[in-house]
């Protein structure tokens, strides 16, 4: 073949060095603002329970009530599948997994509510409830009865309730510290955020608490609840939600859409207030774009149609909830709110059907990508990342088993983690 010819170039090496130097600040800014997915488990839902209702057995009670609803209104796989429109081949696996989930881990994320669901109370009453919530949360994590994620939603940073919200946050966090420390699954939700400065103020509150207790800077994160039109479009025409993420200084973990407050804010009539209304779609699309790449997750809202009453009415409410959940999943909103124990069967049915019906295709595409086998779809690294994320979310919520994913892909959990997020670690497989 002969000696390979030397490749010719025209530019001096210093050109590249100068370009890199000129972009150093941009490189640092990209790394700061867009670190990518955190590589942690995202719950499929958040359950809200008023502060005065929350008790040591709340999570188990929700699971038992959900199982009772399932046994009463869809006692077997066939009736459950018929009520919801689940494909026949998935009826058994989905029904079995839903029952197992309700028995093992009925709630993935619990928020003890001191805002709308709690209402105005005397300071003494709210102090007592917040302190009690801290003790019960600490005990739950200690004895293994907790949800993976738990925390509170305090009152917002608006003037009328600001002091009460600050105090409740302080009482709750102080109670956790006195009971043994902050649990790893701690989540706080800041509601009705309208201006980025309110996020900045909450960051200052958390910084002061961390300093008072000798905690590492940034130990406490929080979710931002989007319930006003001003949080989507500011007065100057910018996307305020993007500025809110920046104002959180790395502490924001999620953006939660508030269906009914936001709908009312933009004038949607009560009969049409729902998470699939065009106004809701617009708000969530802006939230999604603002959060992309930042490591902040987007959470859909809820339905206020409760599955109660005779079986025909329960089935109607179930179909609505199932359909809204499937719609959200298709739009990459992997988390939503659940307001009633009767919503749990359809939450998990929708989630499990979503992951199980796409398992073989996703696993096959990822296996072909890793093996450079080609096929009828040409996937790129970004798609491999999405395929891995899909399989991991299915495993985390109980829709899929690690063993069956490994059998179909030839990949370990660590391999999937590496593909899904660079923050989970380096790649352990060879990829194009």
Short mmCIF file of C-alpha atoms in Angstrom, two decimals:
data_model
loop_
_atom_site.label_atom_id
_atom_site.label_comp_id
_atom_site.label_asym_id
_atom_site.label_seq_id
_atom_site.Cartn_x
_atom_site.Cartn_y
_atom_site.Cartn_z
CA UNK A 1 0.00 0.00 0.00
CA UNK A 2 2.99 2.27 0.55
CA UNK A 3 3.59 4.87 3.21
CA UNK A 4 0.52 6.88 4.17
CA UNK A 5 0.71 10.46 3.01
CA UNK A 6 0.80 13.18 5.62
CA UNK A 7 -2.50 15.10 5.90
CA UNK A 8 -2.06 18.72 4.86
CA UNK A 9 -3.38 21.64 6.94
CA UNK A 10 -3.26 25.40 6.48
CA UNK A 11 -3.76 26.80 9.98
CA UNK A 12 -1.21 27.21 12.70
CA UNK A 13 -1.84 25.39 15.97
CA UNK A 14 -2.23 28.70 17.72
CA UNK A 15 -5.50 29.35 15.85
CA UNK A 16 -7.26 26.54 17.69
CA UNK A 17 -5.72 27.66 20.96
CA UNK A 18 -7.01 31.20 20.49
CA UNK A 19 -10.49 29.95 19.59
CA UNK A 20 -10.61 27.70 22.65
CA UNK A 21 -9.49 30.57 24.85
CA UNK A 22 -12.18 32.82 23.41
CA UNK A 23 -14.85 30.23 24.17
CA UNK A 24 -13.67 29.30 27.66
CA UNK A 25 -16.31 31.45 29.32
CA UNK A 26 -19.02 29.94 27.10
CA UNK A 27 -17.81 26.43 27.92
CA UNK A 28 -18.04 27.19 31.63
CA UNK A 29 -21.48 28.75 31.22
CA UNK A 30 -22.79 25.72 29.30
CA UNK A 31 -21.49 23.38 32.00
CA UNK A 32 -23.11 25.49 34.74
CA UNK A 33 -26.49 26.06 33.15
CA UNK A 34 -26.94 22.77 31.33
CA UNK A 35 -25.37 19.94 33.34
CA UNK A 36 -27.85 17.39 31.99
CA UNK A 37 -30.10 14.94 33.78
CA UNK A 38 -29.06 14.36 37.41
CA UNK A 39 -29.21 10.60 36.95
CA UNK A 40 -31.55 10.09 39.89
CA UNK A 41 -34.92 8.39 40.05
CA UNK A 42 -37.89 10.55 39.09
CA UNK A 43 -41.15 9.58 40.79
CA UNK A 44 -44.10 8.94 38.50
CA UNK A 45 -46.39 11.08 40.64
CA UNK A 46 -46.72 13.36 43.64
CA UNK A 47 -49.48 12.80 46.18
CA UNK A 48 -50.72 15.81 48.17
CA UNK A 49 -52.07 15.34 51.72
CA UNK A 50 -53.14 18.30 53.93
CA UNK A 51 -50.88 18.93 56.91
CA UNK A 52 -53.64 18.24 59.43
CA UNK A 53 -54.60 14.96 57.72
CA UNK A 54 -51.13 13.45 57.33
CA UNK A 55 -50.53 10.57 59.73
CA UNK A 56 -48.06 7.76 60.28
CA UNK A 57 -50.26 5.36 58.28
CA UNK A 58 -51.13 7.71 55.41
CA UNK A 59 -49.07 5.92 52.77
CA UNK A 60 -50.30 2.46 53.74
CA UNK A 61 -53.86 3.78 53.97
CA UNK A 62 -53.68 5.15 50.43
CA UNK A 63 -52.40 1.79 49.20
CA UNK A 64 -55.13 -0.14 50.99
CA UNK A 65 -57.85 2.18 49.71
CA UNK A 66 -56.49 1.86 46.17
CA UNK A 67 -56.49 -1.94 46.44
CA UNK A 68 -60.05 -1.83 47.74
CA UNK A 69 -61.11 0.27 44.75
CA UNK A 70 -59.40 -2.17 42.41
CA UNK A 71 -61.05 -5.19 44.04
CA UNK A 72 -64.46 -3.52 44.03
CA UNK A 73 -64.54 -2.04 40.53
CA UNK A 74 -62.09 -4.25 38.54
CA UNK A 75 -61.48 -7.48 40.48
CA UNK A 76 -59.51 -9.24 37.75
CA UNK A 77 -57.17 -8.46 34.88
CA UNK A 78 -59.84 -8.77 32.20
CA UNK A 79 -62.27 -6.32 33.81
CA UNK A 80 -59.47 -3.84 34.55
CA UNK A 81 -58.21 -4.01 30.97
CA UNK A 82 -61.72 -3.66 29.54
CA UNK A 83 -62.45 -0.61 31.70
CA UNK A 84 -59.27 1.17 30.57
CA UNK A 85 -58.69 -0.18 27.09
CA UNK A 86 -55.44 -1.96 27.92
CA UNK A 87 -54.37 -4.36 25.13
CA UNK A 88 -55.33 -7.96 25.86
CA UNK A 89 -51.74 -9.23 25.80
CA UNK A 90 -50.76 -6.74 28.51
CA UNK A 91 -53.83 -7.19 30.71
CA UNK A 92 -52.34 -9.83 33.00
CA UNK A 93 -48.84 -8.39 33.41
CA UNK A 94 -50.14 -4.85 34.02
CA UNK A 95 -52.83 -5.91 36.48
CA UNK A 96 -50.38 -8.08 38.43
CA UNK A 97 -47.78 -5.35 38.59
CA UNK A 98 -50.30 -2.71 39.64
CA UNK A 99 -51.46 -4.90 42.54
CA UNK A 100 -47.89 -5.63 43.57
CA UNK A 101 -47.03 -1.94 43.45
CA UNK A 102 -50.00 -0.95 45.60
CA UNK A 103 -48.98 -3.57 48.15
CA UNK A 104 -45.27 -2.74 48.13
CA UNK A 105 -44.90 0.98 47.36
CA UNK A 106 -48.24 2.70 46.73
CA UNK A 107 -46.84 6.25 46.86
CA UNK A 108 -43.58 7.32 45.26
CA UNK A 109 -43.61 10.98 46.30
CA UNK A 110 -45.64 12.51 49.13
CA UNK A 111 -46.09 16.21 49.75
CA UNK A 112 -47.54 17.32 53.08
CA UNK A 113 -49.50 20.41 52.15
CA UNK A 114 -49.50 23.63 54.17
CA UNK A 115 -50.80 25.76 51.29
CA UNK A 116 -54.14 25.49 49.46
CA UNK A 117 -54.93 22.03 50.79
CA UNK A 118 -54.37 23.24 54.35
CA UNK A 119 -55.68 26.78 54.30
CA UNK A 120 -55.35 29.57 56.86
CA UNK A 121 -54.92 28.39 60.45
CA UNK A 122 -53.72 29.96 63.66
CA UNK A 123 -49.95 30.21 64.01
CA UNK A 124 -49.98 27.83 66.95
CA UNK A 125 -51.95 25.23 64.99
CA UNK A 126 -49.69 25.39 61.93
CA UNK A 127 -46.56 25.33 64.10
CA UNK A 128 -47.79 22.16 65.77
CA UNK A 129 -48.74 20.53 62.47
CA UNK A 130 -45.38 21.36 60.86
CA UNK A 131 -43.42 20.02 63.84
CA UNK A 132 -45.57 16.88 63.87
CA UNK A 133 -45.01 16.40 60.13
CA UNK A 134 -41.25 16.56 60.62
CA UNK A 135 -41.35 13.93 63.36
CA UNK A 136 -43.55 11.59 61.33
CA UNK A 137 -41.40 11.95 58.20
CA UNK A 138 -38.25 11.24 60.19
CA UNK A 139 -39.83 8.19 61.79
CA UNK A 140 -41.04 6.91 58.41
CA UNK A 141 -37.56 7.05 56.94
CA UNK A 142 -36.22 5.40 60.06
CA UNK A 143 -38.61 2.43 60.08
CA UNK A 144 -38.80 1.91 56.31
CA UNK A 145 -42.42 3.02 55.83
CA UNK A 146 -41.62 6.22 53.93
CA UNK A 147 -42.18 6.98 50.28
CA UNK A 148 -38.94 7.33 48.31
CA UNK A 149 -39.53 11.10 48.34
CA UNK A 150 -41.32 13.14 51.02
CA UNK A 151 -41.54 16.78 52.04
CA UNK A 152 -43.83 19.76 52.39
CA UNK A 153 -45.42 22.46 50.29
CA UNK A 154 -45.28 25.65 52.31
CA UNK A 155 -47.15 28.88 51.70
CA UNK A 156 -45.73 31.07 48.96
CA UNK A 157 -43.49 34.14 49.02
CA UNK A 158 -46.29 36.64 48.45
CA UNK A 159 -46.54 39.34 51.11
CA UNK A 160 -49.78 38.16 52.74
CA UNK A 161 -48.46 34.71 53.67
CA UNK A 162 -44.68 35.09 53.34
CA UNK A 163 -43.85 35.11 57.05
CA UNK A 164 -46.03 32.07 57.64
CA UNK A 165 -44.38 30.18 54.80
CA UNK A 166 -40.90 31.01 56.09
CA UNK A 167 -41.81 29.93 59.61
CA UNK A 168 -43.39 26.64 58.52
CA UNK A 169 -40.30 25.82 56.46
CA UNK A 170 -38.09 26.59 59.44
CA UNK A 171 -40.21 24.56 61.88
CA UNK A 172 -40.30 21.55 59.54
CA UNK A 173 -36.60 21.55 58.67
CA UNK A 174 -35.58 22.20 62.27
CA UNK A 175 -37.77 19.30 63.38
CA UNK A 176 -36.04 17.00 60.89
CA UNK A 177 -32.62 18.08 62.12
CA UNK A 178 -33.57 17.49 65.75
CA UNK A 179 -34.96 14.07 64.86
CA UNK A 180 -31.76 12.90 63.21
CA UNK A 181 -31.09 14.98 60.11
CA UNK A 182 -32.46 15.65 56.65
CA UNK A 183 -33.45 12.48 54.76
CA UNK A 184 -32.02 11.88 51.31
CA UNK A 185 -35.51 11.91 49.81
CA UNK A 186 -36.42 15.33 51.19
CA UNK A 187 -38.35 17.55 48.74
CA UNK A 188 -39.74 21.05 49.29
CA UNK A 189 -42.28 22.70 46.96
CA UNK A 190 -42.47 26.48 46.63
CA UNK A 191 -45.92 27.40 45.25
CA UNK A 192 -47.34 30.34 43.29
CA UNK A 193 -44.02 31.69 42.09
CA UNK A 194 -44.53 34.76 39.90
CA UNK A 195 -41.16 36.55 39.93
CA UNK A 196 -37.61 35.13 39.91
CA UNK A 197 -36.89 37.32 42.93
CA UNK A 198 -39.22 35.09 44.97
CA UNK A 199 -37.02 32.13 44.08
CA UNK A 200 -33.95 34.13 45.08
CA UNK A 201 -35.58 34.89 48.43
CA UNK A 202 -36.28 31.20 49.05
CA UNK A 203 -32.68 30.37 48.20
CA UNK A 204 -31.58 32.92 50.80
CA UNK A 205 -33.82 31.23 53.35
CA UNK A 206 -32.30 27.82 52.65
CA UNK A 207 -28.78 29.22 52.69
CA UNK A 208 -29.42 30.71 56.12
CA UNK A 209 -30.77 27.40 57.40
CA UNK A 210 -27.80 25.44 56.04
CA UNK A 211 -25.38 27.89 57.64
CA UNK A 212 -27.21 27.72 60.98
CA UNK A 213 -26.89 23.92 61.05
CA UNK A 214 -23.47 23.52 59.44
CA UNK A 215 -24.89 21.81 56.36
CA UNK A 216 -23.12 21.81 53.02
CA UNK A 217 -24.04 24.65 50.69
CA UNK A 218 -26.80 23.55 48.33
CA UNK A 219 -27.85 20.57 50.47
CA UNK A 220 -31.54 21.53 50.29
CA UNK A 221 -33.21 21.66 46.90
CA UNK A 222 -36.77 22.53 45.98
CA UNK A 223 -39.43 22.43 43.30
CA UNK A 224 -40.94 25.53 41.73
CA UNK A 225 -44.69 25.41 41.22
CA UNK A 226 -45.93 27.15 38.09
CA UNK A 227 -49.44 28.46 38.75
CA UNK A 228 -49.53 31.94 37.22
CA UNK A 229 -49.27 33.24 33.68
CA UNK A 230 -46.58 35.67 34.79
CA UNK A 231 -44.27 32.74 35.56
CA UNK A 232 -44.48 31.69 31.90
CA UNK A 233 -44.41 35.10 30.22
CA UNK A 234 -42.98 38.04 32.17
CA UNK A 235 -44.03 41.66 31.65
CA UNK A 236 -40.97 42.26 29.46
CA UNK A 237 -41.89 39.39 27.14
CA UNK A 238 -39.24 36.95 28.40
CA UNK A 239 -39.85 33.44 29.71
CA UNK A 240 -39.82 34.07 33.44
CA UNK A 241 -39.61 30.36 34.22
CA UNK A 242 -36.15 30.19 32.64
CA UNK A 243 -35.00 33.03 34.87
CA UNK A 244 -36.49 31.23 37.87
CA UNK A 245 -34.35 28.17 37.20
CA UNK A 246 -31.30 30.41 37.06
CA UNK A 247 -32.35 32.22 40.24
CA UNK A 248 -32.46 28.89 42.08
CA UNK A 249 -28.67 28.64 41.69
CA UNK A 250 -28.63 24.91 41.14
CA UNK A 251 -31.19 24.07 43.82
CA UNK A 252 -34.23 23.67 41.57
CA UNK A 253 -35.17 20.01 41.13
CA UNK A 254 -38.52 20.33 39.38
CA UNK A 255 -41.15 22.54 37.78
CA UNK A 256 -44.66 21.50 38.81
CA UNK A 257 -47.61 22.65 36.73
CA UNK A 258 -50.63 23.74 38.78
CA UNK A 259 -53.61 22.89 36.59
CA UNK A 260 -56.37 24.79 38.30
CA UNK A 261 -54.61 27.91 39.56
CA UNK A 262 -52.98 28.43 36.16
CA UNK A 263 -56.20 27.76 34.28
CA UNK A 264 -58.08 30.25 36.44
CA UNK A 265 -55.29 32.79 36.02
CA UNK A 266 -55.69 32.82 32.23
CA UNK A 267 -59.49 32.80 32.41
CA UNK A 268 -60.37 29.21 31.54
CA UNK A 269 -63.91 28.36 32.65
CA UNK A 270 -64.06 25.74 35.44
CA UNK A 271 -65.70 23.13 33.21
CA UNK A 272 -62.70 23.24 30.86
CA UNK A 273 -59.89 23.42 33.39
CA UNK A 274 -57.82 20.33 32.65
CA UNK A 275 -54.23 19.31 31.95
CA UNK A 276 -55.00 18.78 28.25
CA UNK A 277 -56.40 22.28 27.65
CA UNK A 278 -54.44 24.29 25.04
CA UNK A 279 -53.48 26.83 27.72
CA UNK A 280 -51.99 23.99 29.78
CA UNK A 281 -50.14 22.59 26.77
CA UNK A 282 -48.61 26.00 26.06
CA UNK A 283 -47.46 26.52 29.64
CA UNK A 284 -45.94 23.06 29.94
CA UNK A 285 -44.20 23.37 26.58
CA UNK A 286 -42.49 26.56 27.76
CA UNK A 287 -41.58 24.87 31.04
CA UNK A 288 -40.18 21.89 29.16
CA UNK A 289 -37.99 23.98 26.87
CA UNK A 290 -36.78 26.14 29.75
CA UNK A 291 -35.83 23.08 31.80
CA UNK A 292 -34.23 21.04 29.01
CA UNK A 293 -30.63 20.20 29.80
CA UNK A 294 -30.68 21.94 33.18
CA UNK A 295 -31.34 18.82 35.25
CA UNK A 296 -34.71 20.24 36.35
CA UNK A 297 -37.65 17.86 35.77
CA UNK A 298 -41.12 18.92 34.59
CA UNK A 299 -44.21 17.57 36.36
CA UNK A 300 -47.73 17.60 34.90
CA UNK A 301 -50.77 18.66 36.91
CA UNK A 302 -53.76 16.69 38.13
CA UNK A 303 -57.40 15.96 37.44
CA UNK A 304 -60.07 16.91 39.97
CA UNK A 305 -62.47 14.24 38.74
CA UNK A 306 -62.45 11.67 41.53
CA UNK A 307 -63.13 7.94 40.97
CA UNK A 308 -65.89 7.59 43.54
CA UNK A 309 -69.48 6.31 43.48
CA UNK A 310 -70.90 3.38 41.51
CA UNK A 311 -68.69 1.29 39.25
CA UNK A 312 -69.87 3.01 36.07
CA UNK A 313 -68.84 6.39 37.43
CA UNK A 314 -65.53 5.06 38.75
CA UNK A 315 -64.73 3.56 35.36
CA UNK A 316 -65.50 6.86 33.67
CA UNK A 317 -63.15 8.73 36.01
CA UNK A 318 -60.53 6.02 35.61
CA UNK A 319 -60.63 6.28 31.82
CA UNK A 320 -60.19 10.04 32.03
CA UNK A 321 -57.22 9.76 34.39
CA UNK A 322 -55.67 6.91 32.41
CA UNK A 323 -55.99 8.86 29.16
CA UNK A 324 -54.53 12.06 30.62
CA UNK A 325 -51.60 10.13 32.08
CA UNK A 326 -50.86 8.34 28.80
CA UNK A 327 -51.10 11.67 26.97
CA UNK A 328 -48.62 13.24 29.37
CA UNK A 329 -46.16 10.36 29.03
CA UNK A 330 -46.20 10.66 25.25
CA UNK A 331 -45.31 14.33 25.67
CA UNK A 332 -42.38 13.51 28.00
CA UNK A 333 -44.06 14.60 31.23
CA UNK A 334 -43.11 11.60 33.31
CA UNK A 335 -44.59 12.79 36.58
CA UNK A 336 -48.00 14.14 37.60
CA UNK A 337 -50.17 14.82 40.64
CA UNK A 338 -52.59 12.34 42.17
CA UNK A 339 -55.32 13.72 44.41
CA UNK A 340 -57.15 10.59 45.60
CA UNK A 341 -56.25 6.95 46.43
CA UNK A 342 -58.57 5.87 43.62
CA UNK A 343 -56.20 7.50 41.15
CA UNK A 344 -53.34 5.16 42.04
CA UNK A 345 -54.59 2.10 40.09
CA UNK A 346 -54.91 4.10 36.88
CA UNK A 347 -51.66 6.02 37.44
CA UNK A 348 -49.72 2.79 37.58
CA UNK A 349 -51.79 1.10 34.88
CA UNK A 350 -51.05 3.94 32.46
CA UNK A 351 -47.37 4.08 33.37
CA UNK A 352 -46.89 0.31 33.22
CA UNK A 353 -48.71 -0.05 29.91
CA UNK A 354 -46.61 2.77 28.47
CA UNK A 355 -43.33 1.04 29.35
CA UNK A 356 -44.34 -2.55 28.74
CA UNK A 357 -45.82 -1.96 25.29
CA UNK A 358 -42.61 -0.26 24.17
CA UNK A 359 -40.15 -2.58 25.91
CA UNK A 360 -39.18 -4.87 23.06
CA UNK A 361 -38.84 -2.11 20.49
CA UNK A 362 -36.76 0.14 22.78
CA UNK A 363 -34.57 -2.74 23.93
CA UNK A 364 -34.07 -3.96 20.37
CA UNK A 365 -33.09 -0.54 19.08
CA UNK A 366 -30.63 -0.01 21.91
CA UNK A 367 -29.09 -3.46 21.45
CA UNK A 368 -28.69 -2.82 17.72
CA UNK A 369 -27.11 0.56 18.39
CA UNK A 370 -24.57 -0.92 20.79
CA UNK A 371 -23.76 -3.77 18.41
CA UNK A 372 -23.62 -1.39 15.42
CA UNK A 373 -26.00 -3.83 13.80
CA UNK A 374 -28.00 -1.32 11.82
CA UNK A 375 -31.62 -2.15 11.04
CA UNK A 376 -34.62 -0.23 9.80
CA UNK A 377 -33.97 2.74 12.12
CA UNK A 378 -30.72 4.71 12.16
CA UNK A 379 -30.27 5.84 15.77
CA UNK A 380 -27.80 8.43 17.04
CA UNK A 381 -26.15 8.85 20.46
CA UNK A 382 -28.94 11.18 21.60
CA UNK A 383 -31.52 8.50 20.78
CA UNK A 384 -29.49 5.86 22.63
CA UNK A 385 -29.58 8.17 25.62
CA UNK A 386 -33.35 8.49 25.33
CA UNK A 387 -33.81 4.73 24.90
CA UNK A 388 -31.75 4.06 28.02
CA UNK A 389 -33.69 6.68 29.96
CA UNK A 390 -36.96 5.06 28.89
CA UNK A 391 -35.86 1.64 30.11
CA UNK A 392 -34.47 3.02 33.37
CA UNK A 393 -37.68 4.87 34.19
CA UNK A 394 -39.60 1.66 33.53
CA UNK A 395 -37.33 -0.26 35.90
CA UNK A 396 -37.44 2.39 38.63
CA UNK A 397 -41.24 2.46 38.84
CA UNK A 398 -41.71 -1.31 38.68
CA UNK A 399 -43.04 -1.57 35.13
CA UNK A 400 -39.98 -3.50 33.97
CA UNK A 401 -37.52 -5.88 35.60
CA UNK A 402 -33.78 -5.40 35.40
CA UNK A 403 -33.34 -9.02 34.35
CA UNK A 404 -35.72 -8.84 31.39
CA UNK A 405 -34.13 -5.61 30.17
CA UNK A 406 -30.69 -7.18 30.47
CA UNK A 407 -31.87 -10.24 28.53
CA UNK A 408 -33.24 -8.11 25.69
CA UNK A 409 -30.38 -5.58 25.49
CA UNK A 410 -27.34 -7.43 26.80
CA UNK A 411 -26.72 -4.41 29.04
CA UNK A 412 -26.38 -4.10 32.79
CA UNK A 413 -28.02 -1.43 34.92
CA UNK A 414 -24.66 0.34 35.05
CA UNK A 415 -24.49 0.32 31.24
CA UNK A 416 -27.95 1.87 31.01
CA UNK A 417 -27.03 4.49 33.59
CA UNK A 418 -23.93 5.43 31.63
CA UNK A 419 -25.85 5.85 28.38
CA UNK A 420 -28.68 7.81 30.00
CA UNK A 421 -26.66 10.43 31.83
CA UNK A 422 -22.99 11.45 31.88
CA UNK A 423 -23.52 12.37 35.53
CA UNK A 424 -24.06 8.68 36.33
CA UNK A 425 -20.54 7.75 35.31
CA UNK A 426 -18.45 6.86 32.28
CA UNK A 427 -19.61 4.55 29.53
CA UNK A 428 -18.87 0.89 30.06
CA UNK A 429 -19.86 -0.26 26.58
CA UNK A 430 -18.60 0.49 23.11
CA UNK A 431 -20.92 2.76 21.15
CA UNK A 432 -20.80 4.43 17.75
#
